[in-house]
Short mmCIF file of C-alpha atoms in Angstrom, two decimals:
data_model
loop_
_atom_site.label_atom_id
_atom_site.label_comp_id
_atom_site.label_asym_id
_atom_site.label_seq_id
_atom_site.Cartn_x
_atom_site.Cartn_y
_atom_site.Cartn_z
CA MET G 43 -16.85 24.50 0.27
CA LYS G 44 -19.58 22.95 -1.89
CA ALA G 45 -19.48 19.17 -1.76
CA PRO G 46 -18.20 17.58 -5.00
CA PRO G 47 -20.78 15.27 -6.65
CA ARG G 48 -18.97 12.12 -5.46
CA LEU G 49 -19.17 13.35 -1.84
CA GLN G 50 -22.73 14.65 -2.01
CA THR G 51 -24.08 11.12 -1.59
CA LEU G 52 -22.13 10.74 1.67
CA VAL G 53 -23.57 14.03 2.89
CA GLU G 54 -27.07 12.83 2.07
CA GLU G 55 -26.41 9.52 3.85
CA GLY G 56 -25.19 11.38 6.95
CA LEU G 57 -21.68 9.92 6.76
CA ILE G 58 -20.11 13.38 6.53
CA ASP G 59 -21.48 16.79 7.51
CA THR G 60 -19.42 19.26 5.52
CA VAL G 61 -16.53 19.36 3.08
CA VAL G 62 -13.79 21.68 4.35
CA ARG G 63 -11.30 21.77 1.46
CA GLN G 64 -9.43 19.69 -1.08
CA LEU G 65 -6.25 18.28 0.41
CA MET G 66 -4.54 16.82 -2.64
CA SER G 67 -5.02 15.28 -6.06
CA GLY G 68 -2.80 12.31 -6.77
CA LYS G 69 -2.24 9.77 -9.50
CA GLU G 70 -5.19 7.58 -8.53
CA ALA G 71 -7.37 9.67 -6.22
CA MET G 72 -8.41 13.05 -4.87
CA VAL G 73 -8.49 13.62 -1.11
CA PHE G 74 -10.73 16.08 0.73
CA VAL G 75 -10.79 17.21 4.37
CA VAL G 76 -14.28 16.68 5.77
CA ARG G 77 -16.13 17.13 9.07
CA CYS G 78 -17.97 14.24 10.65
CA GLY G 79 -19.67 15.49 13.79
CA GLU G 80 -16.91 16.75 16.07
CA GLU G 81 -14.16 14.99 14.14
CA THR G 82 -12.12 16.06 11.12
CA ARG G 83 -11.42 13.22 8.71
CA CYS G 84 -10.40 12.80 5.10
CA ALA G 85 -12.36 11.39 2.18
CA LYS G 86 -10.45 9.70 -0.64
CA ILE G 87 -12.27 9.71 -3.97
CA TYR G 88 -10.84 7.16 -6.39
CA LYS G 89 -10.43 8.34 -9.94
CA GLU G 90 -11.88 6.25 -12.74
CA ALA G 91 -9.34 4.16 -14.62
CA THR G 92 -9.55 6.40 -17.71
CA HIS G 93 -8.55 9.43 -15.61
CA ARG G 94 -5.67 7.87 -13.70
CA SER G 95 -2.02 8.09 -14.60
CA PHE G 96 -1.37 4.94 -12.54
CA ARG G 97 -2.47 1.76 -14.33
CA GLN G 98 -3.61 -1.47 -12.70
CA ALA G 99 -0.51 -3.37 -13.77
CA VAL G 100 -0.85 -7.14 -13.86
CA ASP G 101 2.09 -7.37 -11.44
CA TYR G 102 -0.12 -5.82 -8.74
CA THR G 103 -3.42 -7.54 -9.52
CA GLU G 104 -1.96 -11.03 -9.85
CA ASN G 105 -3.74 -13.54 -7.58
CA ARG G 106 -6.28 -11.01 -6.30
CA LYS G 107 -9.39 -13.04 -5.65
CA VAL G 108 -13.05 -12.10 -5.99
CA LYS G 109 -15.82 -14.03 -4.27
CA ASN G 110 -18.20 -14.06 -7.26
CA SER G 111 -17.24 -16.61 -9.96
CA ARG G 112 -19.16 -14.65 -12.63
CA SER G 113 -17.11 -11.56 -11.80
CA ALA G 114 -13.89 -13.58 -11.91
CA ARG G 115 -14.72 -14.96 -15.38
CA ALA G 116 -15.68 -11.50 -16.65
CA MET G 117 -12.44 -10.02 -15.31
CA ALA G 118 -10.44 -12.77 -17.02
CA LYS G 119 -12.21 -12.09 -20.34
CA GLY G 120 -11.81 -8.32 -20.06
CA SER G 121 -15.47 -7.59 -20.82
CA LYS G 122 -17.08 -4.25 -19.94
CA PHE G 123 -18.62 -5.80 -16.84
CA GLY G 124 -15.28 -7.42 -16.07
CA ARG G 125 -13.50 -4.06 -16.25
CA GLN G 126 -16.10 -2.58 -13.90
CA GLU G 127 -15.58 -5.44 -11.47
CA GLN G 128 -11.81 -5.09 -11.73
CA GLU G 129 -12.12 -1.39 -10.93
CA ALA G 130 -14.24 -2.18 -7.87
CA ALA G 131 -11.74 -4.81 -6.75
CA TRP G 132 -8.88 -2.31 -7.22
CA GLN G 133 -10.60 0.23 -4.99
CA SER G 134 -11.58 -2.25 -2.29
CA ALA G 135 -8.01 -3.59 -2.18
CA GLU G 136 -6.86 -0.52 -0.25
CA VAL G 137 -9.79 -0.78 2.14
CA ASP G 138 -9.04 -4.45 2.80
CA ALA G 139 -5.33 -3.73 3.27
CA LEU G 140 -6.00 -0.85 5.70
CA TYR G 141 -8.24 -2.95 7.93
CA ARG G 142 -5.84 -5.89 7.78
CA LEU G 143 -2.77 -3.80 8.58
CA ALA G 144 -4.47 -1.71 11.26
CA ALA G 145 -5.45 -4.96 13.00
CA ALA G 146 -1.80 -6.06 12.79
CA GLY G 147 -0.63 -2.85 14.47
CA VAL G 148 0.90 -1.24 11.38
CA ARG G 149 0.92 2.57 11.39
CA VAL G 150 -1.70 3.35 8.72
CA PRO G 151 -4.64 5.78 8.71
CA ARG G 152 -7.62 4.31 10.57
CA PRO G 153 -10.39 3.47 8.07
CA PHE G 154 -13.99 4.34 8.99
CA ASN G 155 -16.15 3.61 5.97
CA PHE G 156 -16.08 2.79 2.27
CA PHE G 157 -19.14 3.93 0.36
CA ASP G 158 -19.82 4.44 -3.34
CA GLY G 159 -16.14 4.52 -4.28
CA VAL G 160 -15.14 6.89 -1.46
CA LEU G 161 -12.90 5.85 1.43
CA LEU G 162 -13.52 7.74 4.66
CA MET G 163 -10.54 7.54 7.01
CA GLU G 164 -8.49 9.24 9.69
CA LEU G 165 -6.84 12.56 8.88
CA VAL G 166 -3.17 12.21 9.83
CA THR G 167 -2.00 15.50 11.36
CA ASP G 168 1.12 17.34 12.47
CA ALA G 169 1.76 19.07 15.81
CA HIS G 170 -0.50 21.99 14.83
CA GLY G 171 -3.44 19.84 13.80
CA ASP G 172 -2.84 20.46 10.10
CA ALA G 173 -2.47 17.69 7.53
CA ALA G 174 0.82 15.89 8.15
CA PRO G 175 3.61 16.42 5.58
CA ARG G 176 5.00 13.70 3.37
CA LEU G 177 8.56 12.60 4.07
CA ASN G 178 9.80 14.13 0.81
CA ASP G 179 8.83 17.57 2.17
CA VAL G 180 10.89 17.20 5.36
CA ALA G 181 14.62 17.44 6.06
CA PHE G 182 16.10 15.23 8.79
CA THR G 183 19.17 15.15 10.97
CA PRO G 184 21.26 11.97 10.72
CA ALA G 185 19.84 10.78 14.05
CA GLN G 186 16.26 11.40 12.93
CA ALA G 187 16.89 9.63 9.63
CA LEU G 188 18.28 6.57 11.41
CA GLN G 189 15.35 6.51 13.82
CA HIS G 190 12.63 6.85 11.17
CA HIS G 191 14.35 4.35 8.89
CA ALA G 192 14.47 1.79 11.71
CA THR G 193 10.80 2.44 12.47
CA LEU G 194 9.77 1.94 8.86
CA ILE G 195 11.84 -1.22 8.44
CA GLY G 196 9.94 -2.52 11.45
CA GLU G 197 6.67 -1.56 9.72
CA VAL G 198 7.71 -3.38 6.54
CA VAL G 199 8.39 -6.47 8.63
CA ARG G 200 5.06 -6.11 10.44
CA MET G 201 3.27 -5.80 7.08
CA LEU G 202 5.06 -8.85 5.69
CA CYS G 203 4.19 -10.88 8.78
CA ALA G 204 0.57 -9.88 8.08
CA GLY G 205 1.01 -11.19 4.53
CA VAL G 206 1.16 -7.81 2.77
CA VAL G 207 3.77 -6.03 0.65
CA HIS G 208 3.06 -2.34 -0.01
CA GLY G 209 4.38 -2.47 -3.56
CA ASP G 210 4.92 1.28 -4.02
CA LEU G 211 6.50 2.43 -0.77
CA SER G 212 8.59 5.59 -0.92
CA GLU G 213 8.99 9.01 0.69
CA PHE G 214 5.97 10.17 -1.34
CA ASN G 215 3.44 7.93 0.42
CA ILE G 216 4.62 8.12 4.00
CA LEU G 217 3.37 10.92 6.26
CA LEU G 218 5.16 12.28 9.31
CA ALA G 219 2.48 12.41 11.99
CA HIS G 220 2.72 13.98 15.43
CA ILE G 221 1.77 11.72 18.31
CA PRO G 222 0.90 13.80 21.43
CA GLY G 223 2.66 12.85 24.63
CA GLU G 224 0.81 11.76 27.75
CA GLY G 225 0.86 14.02 30.80
CA ASP G 226 4.06 16.06 30.86
CA LEU G 227 5.79 13.91 28.25
CA PRO G 228 6.54 15.62 24.92
CA GLY G 229 4.97 14.36 21.74
CA VAL G 230 6.92 12.55 19.03
CA ASP G 231 6.86 12.45 15.23
CA GLU G 232 6.14 9.03 13.73
CA PRO G 233 5.83 7.88 10.10
CA VAL G 234 2.42 6.70 8.87
CA ILE G 235 2.14 4.61 5.69
CA ILE G 236 -0.53 5.59 3.15
CA ASP G 237 -1.67 4.76 -0.42
CA LEU G 238 -2.27 1.02 -0.49
CA PRO G 239 -4.44 0.20 -3.53
CA GLN G 240 -1.48 -1.59 -5.12
CA ALA G 241 -0.66 -3.70 -2.02
CA VAL G 242 -0.01 -7.34 -2.92
CA ASP G 243 -0.35 -10.66 -1.17
CA ALA G 244 3.13 -11.71 -0.09
CA ALA G 245 2.53 -15.44 -0.50
CA GLY G 246 0.31 -15.38 -3.58
CA ASN G 247 1.99 -12.85 -5.86
CA HIS G 248 5.09 -13.94 -7.79
CA HIS G 249 6.35 -10.35 -7.89
CA ALA G 250 6.13 -9.81 -4.11
CA GLN G 251 9.84 -10.35 -3.52
CA ARG G 252 10.87 -7.83 -6.17
CA MET G 253 8.37 -5.30 -4.83
CA LEU G 254 9.53 -5.70 -1.24
CA LEU G 255 13.18 -5.28 -2.26
CA ARG G 256 12.22 -2.12 -4.15
CA ASP G 257 10.22 -0.76 -1.19
CA VAL G 258 13.10 -1.31 1.21
CA GLY G 259 15.57 0.08 -1.33
CA ASN G 260 13.50 3.26 -1.63
CA LEU G 261 13.65 3.75 2.15
CA ARG G 262 17.41 3.16 2.17
CA ASP G 263 18.04 5.62 -0.66
CA PHE G 264 15.84 8.37 0.80
CA PHE G 265 17.11 8.26 4.38
CA GLY G 266 20.64 7.60 3.11
CA GLN G 267 20.69 11.20 1.92
CA PHE G 268 20.71 12.27 5.57
CA ALA G 269 22.51 9.28 7.11
CA PRO G 270 24.96 7.92 4.47
CA ALA G 271 25.75 4.83 6.56
CA LEU G 272 22.32 3.47 5.57
CA LEU G 273 23.39 3.26 1.93
CA LYS G 274 25.59 0.28 2.82
CA THR G 275 22.75 -1.72 4.42
CA ASP G 276 20.99 -4.69 2.85
CA PHE G 277 17.76 -5.08 4.81
CA GLY G 278 15.59 -6.12 1.86
CA PRO G 279 17.24 -9.45 1.02
CA GLU G 280 17.71 -10.19 4.73
CA ILE G 281 14.01 -9.68 5.45
CA TRP G 282 12.84 -11.73 2.47
CA SER G 283 15.20 -14.64 3.16
CA LEU G 284 13.97 -14.84 6.77
CA TYR G 285 10.37 -14.68 5.54
CA GLN G 286 10.92 -17.48 3.03
CA ALA G 287 12.55 -19.61 5.71
CA GLY G 288 9.62 -19.05 8.09
CA LEU G 289 11.91 -17.30 10.57
CA LEU G 290 10.57 -13.74 10.34
CA SER G 291 8.53 -12.24 13.17
CA ASN G 292 7.83 -8.77 14.52
CA GLU G 293 10.52 -9.38 17.13
CA THR G 294 13.22 -10.58 14.72
CA ALA G 295 16.48 -8.67 15.26
CA LEU G 296 17.77 -7.52 11.86
CA THR G 297 21.38 -6.70 11.03
CA GLY G 298 21.10 -4.96 7.67
CA ARG G 299 23.64 -7.43 6.28
CA PHE G 300 23.06 -10.25 3.82
CA GLU G 301 25.46 -12.82 2.38
CA ARG G 302 24.52 -13.72 -1.17
CA SER G 303 25.02 -17.29 -2.35
CA THR G 304 27.91 -17.85 -4.76
CA ALA G 305 26.62 -21.27 -5.87
CA SER G 306 26.02 -21.74 -9.58
CA VAL G 307 22.44 -21.48 -10.82
CA ASP G 308 20.75 -24.48 -12.43
CA MET G 309 19.33 -22.64 -15.46
CA ALA G 310 17.59 -25.75 -16.79
CA ALA G 311 15.64 -26.06 -13.53
CA VAL G 312 14.78 -22.36 -13.61
CA LEU G 313 13.46 -22.64 -17.17
CA ARG G 314 11.40 -25.69 -16.20
CA GLU G 315 9.86 -23.70 -13.34
CA ILE G 316 9.00 -20.88 -15.77
CA ASP G 317 7.43 -23.33 -18.23
CA ASP G 318 5.40 -24.97 -15.44
CA ALA G 319 4.17 -21.59 -14.20
CA ARG G 320 3.20 -20.59 -17.75
CA ASP G 321 1.27 -23.85 -18.23
CA GLU G 322 -0.51 -23.40 -14.89
CA GLU G 323 -1.53 -19.85 -15.82
CA ALA G 324 -2.82 -20.98 -19.23
CA ALA G 325 -4.87 -23.73 -17.56
CA ARG G 326 -6.24 -21.27 -15.00
CA ARG G 327 -7.33 -18.82 -17.70
CA LEU G 328 -9.00 -21.66 -19.61
CA ARG G 329 -10.91 -22.70 -16.49
CA MET G 330 -11.99 -19.11 -15.85
CA ALA G 331 -13.24 -18.73 -19.42
CA THR G 332 -15.21 -22.00 -19.42
CA PRO G 333 -18.81 -21.65 -18.10
CA ALA G 334 -19.68 -23.90 -15.20
CA ALA G 335 -21.78 -26.96 -16.15
#
């Protein structure tokens, strides 16, 4: 097919040879299948903010850092330049997360290049070499549901140990890839996590705990349709409590059970913490808005 304008630059730069077809159009991007030499890859074109149904909610962008102080001040003020810089930071967040998670051994598409707002990465495929289906398009046996759920809980832990929370994890952004077997061994289907522009820093974002609990809850509810025993598990709070205590690792054996504290809550202390956080944020915004001497 004829290369869309946003991909034509990559063709001219020699990063891709031909555009095969459009794969999908989602809430924040369009994805195309492309050929790069002998390899088939996919190119993700990020939509401009005015054309996206998904907004850069402050919950996701909290504590995202930019290296340029001028850009940071402009983003804090919300100027036109600041909005442009925020858009660039939003797009590069997925690229940064992919490289970070791939290095940590998390099952994500392998990134190859990010150029002019287009992410070039691995095309995740099924047993026939076609684009892999999303989990929501697949039915599972109870045994398969238990297996894939356990795998994905392990991936959530691996991500958290790498300092990342997906923030929007569900059956709609996990692909079921086919991994060929070696020699005479049969291949296996394994989940691959995609769509990471909203990934948050686990230690630096105050909403990280809520997002992780929601991510894990989404996995429980989806796979619980096929294996109802999963609906009684409580992996989210267990994982986060171990993380907060500094006891979580990729080898941590999880039980899926969590005992909630019945101790009374000191509301006065909680309100003081909220007031302190509000004052710190106000001071930070003031610093960002004040030009350097």
